[in-house]
Amino acid sequence: MEIGIDSFASAMYGNNKLSNVDAMEQLLDRIVAADEAGLHVFGIGEHHKKEYLDSVPAVILAAAAARTKKIKLMSAVTVLSTSDPVRVFQQFATLDIISKGRAEIIAGRGSATEAFPLFGFDLNDYGALFTEKLNLLLQIREQEFVTWSGEFRPAMNNQPVYPRPLQKKLPVWVGVGGTPESFVRAGNLGLPLMVAVIGGETERFRPLVDLYRKSGAEAGFKPEELKVGLHSPGYVSDNDESAVADYYPGYVETWTKVGRERGWPPVTKAQFEAGISPKGSLVVGGPDTVAEKLKRHSEALGGIDVFTFQMDIAGLSHQQLMNSIRVIGSKVIPLVNPNSKEDTLPLL
């Protein structure tokens, strides 16, 4: 299992606001630390809000690419519905060149909707926009010269798209929540699947993952082509007690705020405790607890290929996040992948 981190490039640590310059510098330092600690992937989300600095993920990832050597760099997610697939491909092909073949795209519709009015799109076209633009992105990936027409973008008539990536086939994942149609679409296209589980019990997604694998098999794709990734909130510290003490206050504050925006009730202590229980979606604890939970989640979903922690929206300090990266690399990854012979660099 590959293990990594996703970030929304938050400029907030609890009630302590950093300057944008300091927040970005610390984020890049964490990506470098993740690379040196042997983590496999680092993803940057896409939002268009004051408290986040990730409106153009490819730029952040390119800065990280110049300072790292091995770690995969991916979007998490690219809000494809409100983006031009030509520009998305160009950005990530450029990132792939800078990183020498480490770029990946997770394409999604986006759970936050602020990009739709910002870029002049109608929320009523939420699903149709994504379907059309994903198909165009995949066509650009396959063809240097593109002839295409659709509803939401000007037609293309044998037009070349440059640059081409270093990888022969730039990886494109589909980021999904809980809509069966999204799982079926990813399976039919033979695209790897990144499942965002942010609440409840992870095992409830097993029927949807099975649907993805069934759809992919019926479309003629091999099992090894149908990768499954899992993205969940989480945090690792030196032991269970310190992890919960560090994570709980900021988690409650952040998700209660999100709930006010989306019409959810405030987060309760009972909900948090259910989340960190063995079947809950929150991956919070010391290295042994977290490793066991990742293995349990993988078994519950019939096997997962990638897991990414969302850690930096729970009021954690840069020092806490850096320590978590150290623990993931030095302890969690060896526990989850005991037979791995990957060399990791010491985190100083």
Short mmCIF file of C-alpha atoms in Angstrom, two decimals:
data_model
loop_
_atom_site.label_atom_id
_atom_site.label_comp_id
_atom_site.label_asym_id
_atom_site.label_seq_id
_atom_site.Cartn_x
_atom_site.Cartn_y
_atom_site.Cartn_z
CA MET A 1 0.00 0.00 0.00
CA GLU A 2 1.28 3.45 -0.90
CA ILE A 3 0.79 5.96 1.92
CA GLY A 4 0.83 9.74 1.70
CA ILE A 5 -0.74 13.04 2.61
CA ASP A 6 -3.23 15.42 1.00
CA SER A 7 -3.21 19.11 1.84
CA PHE A 8 -5.52 22.05 1.20
CA ALA A 9 -2.64 24.47 1.83
CA SER A 10 -4.33 25.96 4.86
CA ALA A 11 -2.91 29.20 6.22
CA MET A 12 -4.52 28.56 9.62
CA TYR A 13 -3.25 26.62 12.63
CA GLY A 14 -6.26 26.78 14.90
CA ASN A 15 -6.76 30.45 15.67
CA ASN A 16 -3.21 31.32 14.62
CA LYS A 17 -3.16 32.82 11.14
CA LEU A 18 0.12 32.71 9.26
CA SER A 19 1.14 35.01 6.48
CA ASN A 20 0.60 33.42 3.09
CA VAL A 21 4.34 33.43 2.50
CA ASP A 22 5.08 31.57 5.75
CA ALA A 23 2.24 29.10 5.23
CA MET A 24 3.44 28.23 1.74
CA GLU A 25 7.06 27.91 2.84
CA GLN A 26 6.07 25.53 5.63
CA LEU A 27 3.89 23.48 3.28
CA LEU A 28 6.78 23.04 0.85
CA ASP A 29 9.03 22.07 3.75
CA ARG A 30 6.51 19.37 4.71
CA ILE A 31 6.45 17.99 1.18
CA VAL A 32 10.25 17.80 1.20
CA ALA A 33 10.11 16.10 4.61
CA ALA A 34 7.56 13.59 3.29
CA ASP A 35 9.84 12.78 0.38
CA GLU A 36 12.84 12.30 2.66
CA ALA A 37 10.83 10.21 5.13
CA GLY A 38 9.79 7.76 2.40
CA LEU A 39 6.12 8.66 1.98
CA HIS A 40 4.86 7.69 -1.44
CA VAL A 41 2.56 10.54 -2.45
CA PHE A 42 1.66 14.12 -1.62
CA GLY A 43 -1.55 15.65 -2.99
CA ILE A 44 -2.74 19.26 -3.16
CA GLY A 45 -6.45 20.03 -3.29
CA GLU A 46 -8.24 22.85 -5.09
CA HIS A 47 -10.30 25.51 -3.33
CA HIS A 48 -11.09 29.13 -3.97
CA LYS A 49 -11.50 30.38 -0.41
CA LYS A 50 -9.58 32.88 1.68
CA GLU A 51 -8.32 30.35 4.22
CA TYR A 52 -6.72 28.06 1.61
CA LEU A 53 -3.83 28.69 -0.78
CA ASP A 54 -4.51 25.83 -3.19
CA SER A 55 -6.42 27.55 -6.00
CA VAL A 56 -3.72 26.45 -8.50
CA PRO A 57 -2.42 23.08 -7.25
CA ALA A 58 -0.06 22.50 -10.18
CA VAL A 59 1.98 25.58 -9.27
CA ILE A 60 2.50 24.38 -5.69
CA LEU A 61 3.33 20.89 -6.90
CA ALA A 62 5.83 22.25 -9.42
CA ALA A 63 7.61 24.15 -6.64
CA ALA A 64 7.70 20.91 -4.65
CA ALA A 65 8.93 18.94 -7.67
CA ALA A 66 12.03 21.08 -7.86
CA ARG A 67 12.91 20.21 -4.25
CA THR A 68 12.00 16.49 -4.12
CA LYS A 69 13.28 13.30 -5.71
CA LYS A 70 10.93 10.33 -5.36
CA ILE A 71 7.50 11.25 -4.01
CA LYS A 72 4.53 11.26 -6.39
CA LEU A 73 2.85 14.65 -6.74
CA MET A 74 -0.87 14.71 -7.46
CA SER A 75 -3.91 16.95 -7.39
CA ALA A 76 -6.46 16.08 -4.71
CA VAL A 77 -8.70 16.91 -6.46
CA THR A 78 -8.63 18.98 -9.64
CA VAL A 79 -12.14 20.44 -9.95
CA LEU A 80 -12.41 19.44 -13.59
CA SER A 81 -16.01 20.62 -14.00
CA THR A 82 -14.88 24.27 -13.82
CA SER A 83 -11.51 23.86 -15.55
CA ASP A 84 -10.39 23.72 -19.18
CA PRO A 85 -9.13 20.17 -19.81
CA VAL A 86 -6.54 21.50 -22.26
CA ARG A 87 -5.01 23.73 -19.58
CA VAL A 88 -5.22 21.00 -16.95
CA PHE A 89 -3.35 18.63 -19.21
CA GLN A 90 -0.73 21.25 -20.06
CA GLN A 91 -0.18 22.12 -16.39
CA PHE A 92 0.27 18.52 -15.30
CA ALA A 93 2.32 17.56 -18.36
CA THR A 94 4.65 20.42 -17.42
CA LEU A 95 4.69 19.20 -13.81
CA ASP A 96 5.51 15.72 -15.10
CA ILE A 97 8.51 17.08 -16.96
CA ILE A 98 9.76 19.09 -13.97
CA SER A 99 9.31 16.13 -11.62
CA LYS A 100 10.77 13.63 -14.11
CA GLY A 101 7.62 11.53 -14.28
CA ARG A 102 5.99 11.91 -10.86
CA ALA A 103 2.80 13.84 -11.73
CA GLU A 104 -0.71 12.43 -11.35
CA ILE A 105 -4.18 13.95 -11.61
CA ILE A 106 -7.18 13.15 -9.46
CA ALA A 107 -10.13 14.61 -11.34
CA GLY A 108 -13.35 15.31 -9.48
CA ARG A 109 -16.49 17.36 -9.52
CA GLY A 110 -15.63 19.06 -6.23
CA SER A 111 -17.61 18.93 -3.00
CA ALA A 112 -17.23 22.70 -2.55
CA THR A 113 -19.02 24.74 -5.17
CA GLU A 114 -17.40 28.19 -5.03
CA ALA A 115 -15.58 27.58 -8.34
CA PHE A 116 -18.82 27.42 -10.33
CA PRO A 117 -19.90 31.07 -9.97
CA LEU A 118 -16.26 32.21 -9.94
CA PHE A 119 -15.64 30.81 -13.42
CA GLY A 120 -19.14 31.38 -14.77
CA PHE A 121 -20.56 27.86 -14.72
CA ASP A 122 -24.08 26.79 -13.80
CA LEU A 123 -24.42 24.37 -10.88
CA ASN A 124 -27.34 22.81 -12.73
CA ASP A 125 -24.74 21.45 -15.16
CA TYR A 126 -22.70 19.89 -12.32
CA GLY A 127 -22.69 16.34 -13.68
CA ALA A 128 -22.74 17.10 -17.40
CA LEU A 129 -19.74 19.40 -17.12
CA PHE A 130 -17.62 16.74 -15.46
CA THR A 131 -18.60 13.99 -17.90
CA GLU A 132 -17.78 16.07 -20.94
CA LYS A 133 -14.53 17.47 -19.60
CA LEU A 134 -13.25 14.13 -18.33
CA ASN A 135 -13.79 12.61 -21.75
CA LEU A 136 -11.89 15.47 -23.39
CA LEU A 137 -9.03 15.18 -20.88
CA LEU A 138 -8.69 11.47 -21.61
CA GLN A 139 -8.75 12.11 -25.36
CA ILE A 140 -5.97 14.69 -25.01
CA ARG A 141 -3.97 12.16 -23.02
CA GLU A 142 -4.28 9.65 -25.85
CA GLN A 143 -3.91 11.94 -28.85
CA GLU A 144 -1.40 14.68 -29.62
CA PHE A 145 -3.72 16.13 -32.27
CA VAL A 146 -7.29 16.46 -31.04
CA THR A 147 -10.56 16.73 -32.92
CA TRP A 148 -13.47 17.15 -30.53
CA SER A 149 -16.76 18.99 -30.00
CA GLY A 150 -19.01 19.40 -27.00
CA GLU A 151 -21.50 21.63 -25.24
CA PHE A 152 -19.36 23.58 -22.78
CA ARG A 153 -16.15 24.33 -24.67
CA PRO A 154 -15.28 25.50 -28.21
CA ALA A 155 -14.66 22.64 -30.62
CA MET A 156 -11.16 21.48 -31.53
CA ASN A 157 -10.23 20.59 -35.09
CA ASN A 158 -7.02 18.58 -35.35
CA GLN A 159 -5.32 20.88 -32.85
CA PRO A 160 -2.13 19.77 -31.09
CA VAL A 161 -1.80 20.02 -27.31
CA TYR A 162 1.67 20.60 -25.89
CA PRO A 163 3.78 19.85 -23.96
CA ARG A 164 3.43 16.09 -23.80
CA PRO A 165 4.29 14.51 -20.42
CA LEU A 166 7.34 12.42 -19.69
CA GLN A 167 5.12 9.48 -18.71
CA LYS A 168 3.68 7.73 -21.73
CA LYS A 169 0.24 7.80 -20.10
CA LEU A 170 -0.21 10.55 -17.52
CA PRO A 171 -2.11 8.93 -14.62
CA VAL A 172 -5.67 10.22 -14.25
CA TRP A 173 -7.70 9.10 -11.23
CA VAL A 174 -11.38 9.77 -10.58
CA GLY A 175 -12.14 11.22 -7.17
CA VAL A 176 -15.52 10.08 -5.85
CA GLY A 177 -17.76 10.54 -2.83
CA GLY A 178 -20.78 8.27 -2.50
CA THR A 179 -22.60 8.40 -5.84
CA PRO A 180 -22.93 4.95 -7.48
CA GLU A 181 -22.82 6.49 -10.96
CA SER A 182 -19.36 7.88 -10.23
CA PHE A 183 -18.03 4.43 -9.31
CA VAL A 184 -19.54 2.91 -12.43
CA ARG A 185 -18.09 5.66 -14.65
CA ALA A 186 -14.58 5.09 -13.28
CA GLY A 187 -14.90 1.35 -13.80
CA ASN A 188 -16.23 1.68 -17.34
CA LEU A 189 -13.28 3.92 -18.22
CA GLY A 190 -10.75 1.72 -16.44
CA LEU A 191 -9.49 4.65 -14.38
CA PRO A 192 -8.07 4.32 -10.87
CA LEU A 193 -10.50 5.34 -8.16
CA MET A 194 -9.85 7.64 -5.18
CA VAL A 195 -12.61 7.34 -2.59
CA ALA A 196 -13.06 10.18 -0.11
CA VAL A 197 -14.49 8.83 3.15
CA ILE A 198 -14.78 11.61 5.71
CA GLY A 199 -17.38 10.18 8.09
CA GLY A 200 -19.18 7.03 9.20
CA GLU A 201 -17.70 3.56 8.78
CA THR A 202 -15.37 2.97 5.87
CA GLU A 203 -16.71 -0.53 5.22
CA ARG A 204 -20.06 0.90 4.07
CA PHE A 205 -18.32 1.82 0.80
CA ARG A 206 -17.55 -1.83 -0.01
CA PRO A 207 -20.66 -2.32 -2.23
CA LEU A 208 -19.69 0.77 -4.25
CA VAL A 209 -16.08 -0.38 -4.64
CA ASP A 210 -17.35 -3.80 -5.70
CA LEU A 211 -19.57 -2.03 -8.24
CA TYR A 212 -16.50 -0.21 -9.58
CA ARG A 213 -14.54 -3.43 -9.94
CA LYS A 214 -17.48 -5.23 -11.56
CA SER A 215 -18.01 -2.40 -14.05
CA GLY A 216 -14.31 -2.34 -14.88
CA ALA A 217 -14.16 -6.10 -15.39
CA GLU A 218 -17.21 -6.02 -17.66
CA ALA A 219 -15.55 -3.25 -19.67
CA GLY A 220 -12.54 -5.50 -20.23
CA PHE A 221 -10.03 -4.10 -17.77
CA LYS A 222 -7.69 -6.27 -15.75
CA PRO A 223 -7.86 -6.25 -11.91
CA GLU A 224 -4.43 -4.64 -11.65
CA GLU A 225 -5.67 -1.73 -13.77
CA LEU A 226 -8.52 -1.02 -11.36
CA LYS A 227 -6.63 0.63 -8.52
CA VAL A 228 -8.46 1.87 -5.43
CA GLY A 229 -7.28 4.69 -3.22
CA LEU A 230 -8.75 5.91 0.06
CA HIS A 231 -8.59 9.49 1.37
CA SER A 232 -9.68 10.19 4.95
CA PRO A 233 -9.03 12.70 7.72
CA GLY A 234 -6.31 11.50 10.05
CA TYR A 235 -3.23 12.20 12.10
CA VAL A 236 -0.43 10.12 13.56
CA SER A 237 1.56 10.96 16.67
CA ASP A 238 3.92 9.01 18.89
CA ASN A 239 1.04 7.34 20.78
CA ASP A 240 -2.75 7.22 20.83
CA GLU A 241 -3.18 9.64 23.71
CA SER A 242 -1.08 12.43 22.22
CA ALA A 243 -2.68 11.96 18.79
CA VAL A 244 -6.21 12.38 20.16
CA ALA A 245 -5.22 15.30 22.39
CA ASP A 246 -3.58 17.10 19.47
CA TYR A 247 -6.26 16.37 16.89
CA TYR A 248 -9.61 16.56 18.68
CA PRO A 249 -9.96 20.34 19.39
CA GLY A 250 -9.12 21.47 15.88
CA TYR A 251 -11.13 18.70 14.26
CA VAL A 252 -14.27 19.69 16.14
CA GLU A 253 -13.77 23.38 15.38
CA THR A 254 -13.13 22.84 11.67
CA TRP A 255 -15.90 20.37 10.97
CA THR A 256 -18.44 22.32 13.01
CA LYS A 257 -17.63 25.33 10.83
CA VAL A 258 -18.00 23.23 7.67
CA GLY A 259 -21.28 21.94 9.07
CA ARG A 260 -22.63 25.47 9.46
CA GLU A 261 -21.86 26.13 5.81
CA ARG A 262 -23.49 22.90 4.62
CA GLY A 263 -26.36 22.54 7.06
CA TRP A 264 -24.87 19.80 9.27
CA PRO A 265 -25.26 19.71 13.07
CA PRO A 266 -22.23 20.48 15.29
CA VAL A 267 -19.70 17.70 15.83
CA THR A 268 -20.09 15.89 19.16
CA LYS A 269 -17.54 14.01 21.27
CA ALA A 270 -19.52 10.83 20.66
CA GLN A 271 -19.22 11.30 16.89
CA PHE A 272 -15.48 11.83 17.19
CA GLU A 273 -15.06 8.73 19.32
CA ALA A 274 -17.05 6.72 16.77
CA GLY A 275 -14.82 8.11 14.05
CA ILE A 276 -11.60 6.97 15.73
CA SER A 277 -13.03 3.56 16.63
CA PRO A 278 -11.69 0.55 14.68
CA LYS A 279 -14.30 0.80 11.92
CA GLY A 280 -14.61 4.59 11.89
CA SER A 281 -13.22 6.67 9.06
CA LEU A 282 -10.88 8.88 11.14
CA VAL A 283 -7.36 7.45 11.05
CA VAL A 284 -6.04 8.97 14.27
CA GLY A 285 -3.62 7.41 16.76
CA GLY A 286 -0.14 6.12 17.40
CA PRO A 287 1.70 4.12 14.73
CA ASP A 288 0.46 0.68 15.81
CA THR A 289 -3.18 1.78 15.96
CA VAL A 290 -2.99 3.58 12.63
CA ALA A 291 -1.22 0.72 10.87
CA GLU A 292 -3.81 -1.78 12.08
CA LYS A 293 -6.61 0.53 10.99
CA LEU A 294 -5.17 0.95 7.51
CA LYS A 295 -4.88 -2.81 7.11
CA ARG A 296 -8.45 -3.20 8.40
CA HIS A 297 -9.75 -0.58 5.97
CA SER A 298 -7.95 -2.29 3.10
CA GLU A 299 -9.50 -5.63 4.00
CA ALA A 300 -12.95 -4.04 4.37
CA LEU A 301 -12.75 -2.59 0.85
CA GLY A 302 -11.30 -5.68 -0.78
CA GLY A 303 -7.83 -4.16 -0.97
CA ILE A 304 -6.62 -0.58 -1.37
CA ASP A 305 -3.54 0.53 -3.27
CA VAL A 306 -3.12 4.05 -1.87
CA PHE A 307 -4.08 5.79 1.36
CA THR A 308 -3.76 9.55 1.92
CA PHE A 309 -4.20 11.40 5.21
CA GLN A 310 -5.94 14.79 5.28
CA MET A 311 -4.17 16.34 8.27
CA ASP A 312 -3.79 20.08 7.92
CA ILE A 313 -7.34 21.34 8.53
CA ALA A 314 -7.52 20.36 12.20
CA GLY A 315 -5.59 23.23 13.75
CA LEU A 316 -2.34 21.28 13.96
CA SER A 317 0.92 23.21 14.06
CA HIS A 318 3.70 22.88 11.52
CA GLN A 319 5.80 21.11 14.15
CA GLN A 320 3.04 18.59 14.87
CA LEU A 321 2.57 17.91 11.16
CA MET A 322 6.30 17.47 10.65
CA ASN A 323 6.44 14.99 13.52
CA SER A 324 3.50 13.11 12.03
CA ILE A 325 5.33 12.83 8.71
CA ARG A 326 8.35 11.43 10.56
CA VAL A 327 6.23 8.82 12.37
CA ILE A 328 4.40 7.78 9.20
CA GLY A 329 7.65 7.27 7.35
CA SER A 330 9.65 5.59 10.10
CA LYS A 331 6.96 3.48 11.76
CA VAL A 332 3.58 3.32 9.99
CA ILE A 333 4.81 2.46 6.50
CA PRO A 334 7.09 -0.38 7.72
CA LEU A 335 4.22 -1.79 9.79
CA VAL A 336 1.77 -1.70 6.87
CA ASN A 337 4.33 -2.89 4.30
CA PRO A 338 6.69 -5.13 6.32
CA ASN A 339 8.21 -6.73 3.22
CA SER A 340 8.98 -3.47 1.47
CA LYS A 341 12.66 -2.93 0.71
CA GLU A 342 12.37 0.74 -0.19
CA ASP A 343 15.17 2.88 1.14
CA THR A 344 14.16 5.96 3.07
CA LEU A 345 16.23 8.94 4.03
CA PRO A 346 16.42 10.01 7.66
CA LEU A 347 14.25 12.97 8.61
CA LEU A 348 16.51 15.49 10.30
#
